[in-house]
Short mmCIF file of C-alpha atoms in Angstrom, two decimals:
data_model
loop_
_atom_site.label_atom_id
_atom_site.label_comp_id
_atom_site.label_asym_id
_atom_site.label_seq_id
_atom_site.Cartn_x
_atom_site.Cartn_y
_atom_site.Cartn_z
CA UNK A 1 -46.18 -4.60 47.90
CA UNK A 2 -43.33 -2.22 48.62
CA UNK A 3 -40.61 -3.01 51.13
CA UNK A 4 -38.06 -1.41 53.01
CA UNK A 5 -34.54 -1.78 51.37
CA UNK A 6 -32.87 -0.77 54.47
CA UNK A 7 -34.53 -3.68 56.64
CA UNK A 8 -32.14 -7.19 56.25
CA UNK A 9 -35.38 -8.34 56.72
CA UNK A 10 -36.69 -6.87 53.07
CA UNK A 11 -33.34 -7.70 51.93
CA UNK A 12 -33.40 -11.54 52.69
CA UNK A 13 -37.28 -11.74 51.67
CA UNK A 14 -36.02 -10.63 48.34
CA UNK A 15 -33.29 -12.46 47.16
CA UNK A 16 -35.64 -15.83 48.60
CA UNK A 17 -38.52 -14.63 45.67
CA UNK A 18 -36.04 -14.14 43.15
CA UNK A 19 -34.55 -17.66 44.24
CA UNK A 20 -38.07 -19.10 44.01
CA UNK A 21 -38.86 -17.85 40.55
CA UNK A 22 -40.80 -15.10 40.87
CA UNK A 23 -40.05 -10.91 40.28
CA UNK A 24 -38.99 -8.35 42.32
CA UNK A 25 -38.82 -4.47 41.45
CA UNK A 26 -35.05 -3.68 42.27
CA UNK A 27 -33.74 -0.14 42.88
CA UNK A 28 -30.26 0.37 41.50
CA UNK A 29 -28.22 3.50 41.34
CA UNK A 30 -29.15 4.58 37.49
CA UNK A 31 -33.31 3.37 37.47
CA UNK A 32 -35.32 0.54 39.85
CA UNK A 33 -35.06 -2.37 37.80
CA UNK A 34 -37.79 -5.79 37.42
CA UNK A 35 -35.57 -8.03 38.29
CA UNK A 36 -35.26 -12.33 37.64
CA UNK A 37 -33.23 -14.92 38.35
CA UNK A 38 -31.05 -14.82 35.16
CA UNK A 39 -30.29 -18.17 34.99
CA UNK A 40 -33.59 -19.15 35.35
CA UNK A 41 -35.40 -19.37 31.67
CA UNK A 42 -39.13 -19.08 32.84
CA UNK A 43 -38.74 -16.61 35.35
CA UNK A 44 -36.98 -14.53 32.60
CA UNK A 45 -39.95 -14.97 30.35
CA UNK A 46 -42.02 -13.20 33.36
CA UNK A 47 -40.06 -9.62 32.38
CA UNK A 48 -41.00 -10.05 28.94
CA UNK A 49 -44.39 -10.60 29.36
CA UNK A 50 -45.37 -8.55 32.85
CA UNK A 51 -42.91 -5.26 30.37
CA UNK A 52 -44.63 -6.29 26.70
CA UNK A 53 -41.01 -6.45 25.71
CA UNK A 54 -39.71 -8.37 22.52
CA UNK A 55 -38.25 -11.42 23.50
CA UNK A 56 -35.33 -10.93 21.31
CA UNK A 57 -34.72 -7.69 23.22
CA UNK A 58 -31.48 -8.60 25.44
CA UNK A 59 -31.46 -8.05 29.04
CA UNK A 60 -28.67 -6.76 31.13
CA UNK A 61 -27.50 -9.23 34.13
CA UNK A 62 -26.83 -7.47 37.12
CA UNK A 63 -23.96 -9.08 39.82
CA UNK A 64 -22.51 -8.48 42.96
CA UNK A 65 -19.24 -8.03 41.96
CA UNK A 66 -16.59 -9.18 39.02
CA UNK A 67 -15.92 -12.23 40.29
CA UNK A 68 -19.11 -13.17 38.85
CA UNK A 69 -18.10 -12.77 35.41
CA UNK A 70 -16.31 -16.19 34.61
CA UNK A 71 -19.93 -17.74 35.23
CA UNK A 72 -21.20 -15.80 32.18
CA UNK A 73 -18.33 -14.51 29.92
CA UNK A 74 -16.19 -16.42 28.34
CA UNK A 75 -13.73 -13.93 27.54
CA UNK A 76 -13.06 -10.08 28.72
CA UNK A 77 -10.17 -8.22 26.73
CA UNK A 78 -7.61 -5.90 28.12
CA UNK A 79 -9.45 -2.72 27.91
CA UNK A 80 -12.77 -4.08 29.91
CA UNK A 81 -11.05 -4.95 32.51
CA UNK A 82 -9.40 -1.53 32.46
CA UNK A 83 -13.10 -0.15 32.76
CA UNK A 84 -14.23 -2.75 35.28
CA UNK A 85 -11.12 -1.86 37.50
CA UNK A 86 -12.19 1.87 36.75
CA UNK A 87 -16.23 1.88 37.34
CA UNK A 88 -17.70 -1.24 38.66
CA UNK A 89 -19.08 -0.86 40.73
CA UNK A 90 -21.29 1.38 39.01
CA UNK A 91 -23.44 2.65 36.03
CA UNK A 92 -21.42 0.73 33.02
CA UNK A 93 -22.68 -2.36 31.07
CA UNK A 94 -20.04 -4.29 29.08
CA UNK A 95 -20.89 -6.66 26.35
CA UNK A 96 -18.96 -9.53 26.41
CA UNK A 97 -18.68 -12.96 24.64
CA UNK A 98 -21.48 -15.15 26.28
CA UNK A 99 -20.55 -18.74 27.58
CA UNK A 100 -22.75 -21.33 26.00
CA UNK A 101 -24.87 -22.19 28.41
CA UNK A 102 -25.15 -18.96 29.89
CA UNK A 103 -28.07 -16.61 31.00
CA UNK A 104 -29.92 -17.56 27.43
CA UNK A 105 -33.04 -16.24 28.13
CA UNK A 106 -31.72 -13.03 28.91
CA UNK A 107 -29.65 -12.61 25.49
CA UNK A 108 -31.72 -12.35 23.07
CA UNK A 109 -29.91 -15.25 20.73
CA UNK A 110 -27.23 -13.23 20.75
CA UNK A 111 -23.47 -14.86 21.90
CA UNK A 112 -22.82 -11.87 23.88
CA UNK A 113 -23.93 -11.15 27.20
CA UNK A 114 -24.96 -7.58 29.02
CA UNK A 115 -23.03 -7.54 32.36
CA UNK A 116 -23.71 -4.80 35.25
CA UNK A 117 -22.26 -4.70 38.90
CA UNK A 118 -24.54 -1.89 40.18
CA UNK A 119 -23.17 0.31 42.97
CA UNK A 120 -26.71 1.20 45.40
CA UNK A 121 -26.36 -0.14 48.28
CA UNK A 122 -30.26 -2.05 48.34
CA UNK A 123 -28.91 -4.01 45.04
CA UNK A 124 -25.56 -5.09 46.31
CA UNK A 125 -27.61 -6.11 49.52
CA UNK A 126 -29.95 -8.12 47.39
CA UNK A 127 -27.17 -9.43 44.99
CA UNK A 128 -24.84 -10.61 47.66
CA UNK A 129 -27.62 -12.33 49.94
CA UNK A 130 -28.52 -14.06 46.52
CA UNK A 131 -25.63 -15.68 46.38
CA UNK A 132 -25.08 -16.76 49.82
CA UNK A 133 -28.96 -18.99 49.34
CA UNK A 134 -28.75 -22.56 48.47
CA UNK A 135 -28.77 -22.92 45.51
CA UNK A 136 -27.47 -19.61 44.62
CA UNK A 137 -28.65 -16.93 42.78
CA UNK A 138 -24.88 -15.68 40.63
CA UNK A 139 -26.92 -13.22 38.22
CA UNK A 140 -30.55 -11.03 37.90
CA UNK A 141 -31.69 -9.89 35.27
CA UNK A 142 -33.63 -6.25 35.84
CA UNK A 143 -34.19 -4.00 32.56
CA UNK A 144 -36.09 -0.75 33.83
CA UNK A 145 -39.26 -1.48 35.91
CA UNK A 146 -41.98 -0.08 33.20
CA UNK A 147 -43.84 -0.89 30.21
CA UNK A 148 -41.81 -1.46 27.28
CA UNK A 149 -40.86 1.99 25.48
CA UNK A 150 -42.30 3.87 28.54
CA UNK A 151 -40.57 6.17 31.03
CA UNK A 152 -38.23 4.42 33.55
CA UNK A 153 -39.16 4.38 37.27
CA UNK A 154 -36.52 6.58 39.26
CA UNK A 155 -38.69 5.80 42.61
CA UNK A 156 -40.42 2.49 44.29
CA UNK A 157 -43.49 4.11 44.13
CA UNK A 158 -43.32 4.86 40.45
CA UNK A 159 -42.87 0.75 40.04
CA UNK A 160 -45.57 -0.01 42.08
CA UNK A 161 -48.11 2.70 40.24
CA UNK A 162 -46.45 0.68 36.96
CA UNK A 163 -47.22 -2.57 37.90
CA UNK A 164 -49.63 -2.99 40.95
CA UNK A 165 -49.88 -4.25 44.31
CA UNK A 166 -49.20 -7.88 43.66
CA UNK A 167 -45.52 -7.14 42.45
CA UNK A 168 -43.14 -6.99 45.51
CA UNK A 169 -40.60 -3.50 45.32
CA UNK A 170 -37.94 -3.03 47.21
CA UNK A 171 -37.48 0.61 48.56
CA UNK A 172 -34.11 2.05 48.21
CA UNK A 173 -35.15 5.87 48.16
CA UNK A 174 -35.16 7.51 44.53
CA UNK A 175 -32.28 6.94 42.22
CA UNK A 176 -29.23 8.72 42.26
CA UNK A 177 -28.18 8.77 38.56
CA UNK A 178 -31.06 8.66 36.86
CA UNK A 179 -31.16 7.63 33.54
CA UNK A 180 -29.65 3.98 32.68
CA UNK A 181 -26.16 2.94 32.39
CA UNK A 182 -23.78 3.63 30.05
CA UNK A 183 -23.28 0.45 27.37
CA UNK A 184 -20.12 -0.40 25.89
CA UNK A 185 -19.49 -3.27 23.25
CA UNK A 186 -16.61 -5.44 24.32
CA UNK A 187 -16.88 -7.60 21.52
CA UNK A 188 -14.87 -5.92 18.59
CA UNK A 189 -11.11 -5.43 19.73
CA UNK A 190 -12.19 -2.16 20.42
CA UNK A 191 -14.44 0.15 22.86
CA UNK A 192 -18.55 0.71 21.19
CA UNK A 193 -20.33 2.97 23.00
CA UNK A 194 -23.97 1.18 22.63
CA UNK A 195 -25.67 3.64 24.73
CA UNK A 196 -24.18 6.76 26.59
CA UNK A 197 -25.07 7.62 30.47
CA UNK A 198 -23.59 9.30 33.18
CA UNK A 199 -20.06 7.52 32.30
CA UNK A 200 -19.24 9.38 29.38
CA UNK A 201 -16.89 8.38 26.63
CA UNK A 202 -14.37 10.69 28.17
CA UNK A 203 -14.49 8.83 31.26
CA UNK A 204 -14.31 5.47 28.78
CA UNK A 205 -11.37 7.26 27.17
CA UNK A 206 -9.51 8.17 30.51
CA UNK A 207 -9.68 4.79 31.85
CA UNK A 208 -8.77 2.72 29.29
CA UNK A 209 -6.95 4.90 26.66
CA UNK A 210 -8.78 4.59 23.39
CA UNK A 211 -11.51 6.72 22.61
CA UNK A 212 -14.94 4.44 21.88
CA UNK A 213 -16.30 4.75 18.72
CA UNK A 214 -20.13 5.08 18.13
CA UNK A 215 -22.11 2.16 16.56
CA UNK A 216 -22.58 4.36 13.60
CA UNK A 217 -18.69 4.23 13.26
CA UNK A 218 -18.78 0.47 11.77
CA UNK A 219 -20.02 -1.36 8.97
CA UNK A 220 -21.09 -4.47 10.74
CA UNK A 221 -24.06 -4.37 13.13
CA UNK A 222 -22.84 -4.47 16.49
CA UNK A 223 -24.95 -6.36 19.41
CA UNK A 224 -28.72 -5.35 19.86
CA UNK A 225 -28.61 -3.74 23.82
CA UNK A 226 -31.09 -2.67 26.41
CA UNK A 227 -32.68 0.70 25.29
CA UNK A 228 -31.26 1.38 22.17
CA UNK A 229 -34.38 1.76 20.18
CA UNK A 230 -34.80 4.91 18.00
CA UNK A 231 -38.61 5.32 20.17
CA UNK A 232 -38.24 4.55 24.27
CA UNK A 233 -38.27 6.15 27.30
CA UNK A 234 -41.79 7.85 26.07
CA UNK A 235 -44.11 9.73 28.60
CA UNK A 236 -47.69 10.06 27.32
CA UNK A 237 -47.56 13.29 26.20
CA UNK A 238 -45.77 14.03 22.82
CA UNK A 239 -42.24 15.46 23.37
CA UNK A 240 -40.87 17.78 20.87
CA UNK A 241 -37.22 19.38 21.16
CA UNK A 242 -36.18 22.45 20.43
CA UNK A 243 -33.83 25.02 21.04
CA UNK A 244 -34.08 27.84 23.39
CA UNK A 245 -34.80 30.39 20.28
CA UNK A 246 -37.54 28.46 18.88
CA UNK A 247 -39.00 27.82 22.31
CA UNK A 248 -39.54 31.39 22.88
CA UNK A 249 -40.73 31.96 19.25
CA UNK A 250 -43.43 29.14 19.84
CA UNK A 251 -44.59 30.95 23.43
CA UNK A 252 -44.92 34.27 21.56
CA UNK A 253 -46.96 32.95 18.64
CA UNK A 254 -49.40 30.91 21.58
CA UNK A 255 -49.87 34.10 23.19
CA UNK A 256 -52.14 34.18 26.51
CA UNK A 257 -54.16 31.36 25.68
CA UNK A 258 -52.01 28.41 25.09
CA UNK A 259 -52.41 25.28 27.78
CA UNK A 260 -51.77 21.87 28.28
CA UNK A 261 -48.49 21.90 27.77
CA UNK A 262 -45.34 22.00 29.46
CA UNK A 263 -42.04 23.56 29.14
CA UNK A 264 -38.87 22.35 30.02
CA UNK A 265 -35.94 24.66 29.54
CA UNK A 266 -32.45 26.24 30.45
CA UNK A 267 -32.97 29.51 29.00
CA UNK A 268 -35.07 32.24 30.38
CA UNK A 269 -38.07 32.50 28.70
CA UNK A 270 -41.71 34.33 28.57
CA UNK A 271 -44.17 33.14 28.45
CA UNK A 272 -47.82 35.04 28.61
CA UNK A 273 -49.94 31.68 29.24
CA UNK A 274 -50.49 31.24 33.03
CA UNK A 275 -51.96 27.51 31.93
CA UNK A 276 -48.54 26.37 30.67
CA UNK A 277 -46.47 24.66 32.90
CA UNK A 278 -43.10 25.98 32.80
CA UNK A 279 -39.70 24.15 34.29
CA UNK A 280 -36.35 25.08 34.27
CA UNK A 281 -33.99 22.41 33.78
CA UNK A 282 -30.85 22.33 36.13
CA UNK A 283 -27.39 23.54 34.26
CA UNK A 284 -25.37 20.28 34.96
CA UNK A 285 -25.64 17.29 33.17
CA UNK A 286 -25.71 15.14 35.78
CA UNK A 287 -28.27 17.22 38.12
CA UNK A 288 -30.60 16.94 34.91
CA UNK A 289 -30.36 13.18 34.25
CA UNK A 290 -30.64 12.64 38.06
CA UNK A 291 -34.84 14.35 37.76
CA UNK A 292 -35.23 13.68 34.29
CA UNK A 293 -38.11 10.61 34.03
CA UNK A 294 -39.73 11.95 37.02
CA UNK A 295 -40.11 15.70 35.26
CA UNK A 296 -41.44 13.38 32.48
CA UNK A 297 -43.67 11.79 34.91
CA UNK A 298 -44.55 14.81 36.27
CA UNK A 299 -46.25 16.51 33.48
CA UNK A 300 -48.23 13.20 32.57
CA UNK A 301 -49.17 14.00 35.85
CA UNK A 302 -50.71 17.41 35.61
CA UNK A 303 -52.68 16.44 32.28
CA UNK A 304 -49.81 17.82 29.39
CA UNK A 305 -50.63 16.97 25.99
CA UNK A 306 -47.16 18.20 24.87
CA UNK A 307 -43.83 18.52 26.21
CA UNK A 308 -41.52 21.06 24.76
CA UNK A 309 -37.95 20.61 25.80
CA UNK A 310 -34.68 22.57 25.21
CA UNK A 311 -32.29 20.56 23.00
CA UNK A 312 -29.22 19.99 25.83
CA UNK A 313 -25.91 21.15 24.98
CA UNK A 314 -23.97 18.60 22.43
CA UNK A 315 -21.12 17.79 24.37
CA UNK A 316 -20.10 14.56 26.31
CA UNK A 317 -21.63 15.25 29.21
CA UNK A 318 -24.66 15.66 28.07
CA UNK A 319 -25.00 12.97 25.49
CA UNK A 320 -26.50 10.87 28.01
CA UNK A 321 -29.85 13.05 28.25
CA UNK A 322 -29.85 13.92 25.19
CA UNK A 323 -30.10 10.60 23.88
CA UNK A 324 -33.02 9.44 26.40
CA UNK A 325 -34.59 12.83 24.97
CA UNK A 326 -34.12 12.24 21.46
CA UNK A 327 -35.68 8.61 21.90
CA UNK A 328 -38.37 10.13 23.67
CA UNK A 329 -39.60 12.66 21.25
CA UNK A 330 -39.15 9.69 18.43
CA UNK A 331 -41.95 7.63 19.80
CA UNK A 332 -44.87 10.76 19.55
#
């Protein structure tokens, strides 16, 4: 059942379901999330099971602001707090060193501790009203509201087509980033970019004056994080990338009579199929990420059996998309 985010109404219903155990599709700024009390251990083990997602696949906890944080890290070093103070709220998960007892479930075994304070407006609604319940709700728990290794839902009704009726979705209008947030390890004395996103590690740099080094960078495995898998973020059709050269050699050598397959692309192209589906892909970065699992959606939609996309530019502003596109073609 989908509800209307902007009714205090929806808002209150909400935050009671999560208090009583139970999950709620959750739009947030970056992708709509499934969302669970994460201090609650069997209410957790509902994401796992309702996404098909490994249980020692870590969840992100999502909060209404960073006071929260002392309930679930025990310790955040000088240059998180720089990026707290910089982006929260807002698309950027930190990694920090878990308390004990804290959100266990939604870790993975892991010490450390995925912490979000998203900036929509609906999730800050629901996150604040959680807290203000008795007992409270401090943290939820919402990885991206799809099967596991799937596309991520950038609308309500995408999670509902995902999941069914019986799941309750909160409507807060389609997504404004897009793609999920950025990840940063917090755990090594210095900045790890886990995953990139809209923040890039410019933006990292800027804010907190050191540059963060990929996960590549060290010898010692860093913290397993929320959509980090070589395969994810997979439509059903098999994506292939390529650049803008070897998308107009592949037209050319299809001819009139290729079909069932889509084309997404920043450079002009010709193509001499009318039965292929052809898509330009915005310039900016950020306009791209912002329609990017909905094209994907899209051309499950119209019956593609492949999905031939133009290899994004490989700077920082990009590395975001490129990444969910890389991941994407890994998994055909």
């Amino acid at each position: 059942m989908i509800l209307d985010g902007k009714l205090a109404s929806s808002v209150q219903a909400a935050a009671e379901a999560l208090q009583q155990g139970k999950l709620l599709g959750l739009p947030t700024e970056t992708v709509y999330g499934l969302a669970a009390d994460s201090d609650n251990d069997a209410a957790v083990a509902q994401i796992f099971t309702a996404k098909g997602r490994p249980a020692n696949h870590p969840l992100i906890v999502h909060v209404a602001s960073a006071d929260a944080i002392t309930r679930y890290a025990k310790q955040v070093p000088v240059f998180a707090q720089q990026l707290i103070d910089a982006f929260w709220p807002g698309p950027l998960t930190l990694i920090l060193p878990r308390l004990p007892d804290a959100a266990k479930a939604s870790t993975g075994g892991q010490d450390s501790v995925g912490l979000r304070c998203p900036s929509h407006p609906v999730a800050h609604a629901v996150l604040v009203a959680c807290q203000q319940l008795n007992p409270p709700v401090w943290g939820v728990s919402a990885p991206s509201a799809n099967k596991f290794g799937r596309v991520s839902p950038t609308t309500a009704q995408h999670v509902a087509t995902e999941f069914g009726d019986d799941l309750l979705v909160l409507d807060g209008g389609a997504c404004e980033v897009g793609i999920e947030s950025t990840i940063v390890d917090c755990t090594r004395g210095v900045p790890v970019l886990l995953r990139p996103g809209a923040i890039t590690r410019d933006d990292i740099e800027r804010a907190c004056g050191q540059r963060p080094l990929s996960k590549e960078e060290l010898t010692a495995n860093t913290p397993r994080a929320s959509g980090t898998l070589l395969a994810h973020y997979a439509p059903n059709a098999k994506v292939r990338l390529m650049d803008g050269k070897q998308l107009q050699s592949a037209l050319d050598v299809l001819g009139a009579e290729g079909r069932n397959i889509a084309v997404y692309h920043r450079s002009a192209l010709k193509c001499a199929a009318k039965a292929i589906h052809l898509r330009a892909m915005p310039q900016a970065a950020l306009a791209t990420a912002h329609e990017l699992f909905g094209a994907l959606r899209d051309f499950d939609e119209i019956g593609a059996k492949l999905i031939w996309i133009e290899t994004p530019p490989d700077t920082a502003d990009w590395e975001g998309v490129k990444d969910r596109l890389q991941r994407a073609a890994a998994a055909g």
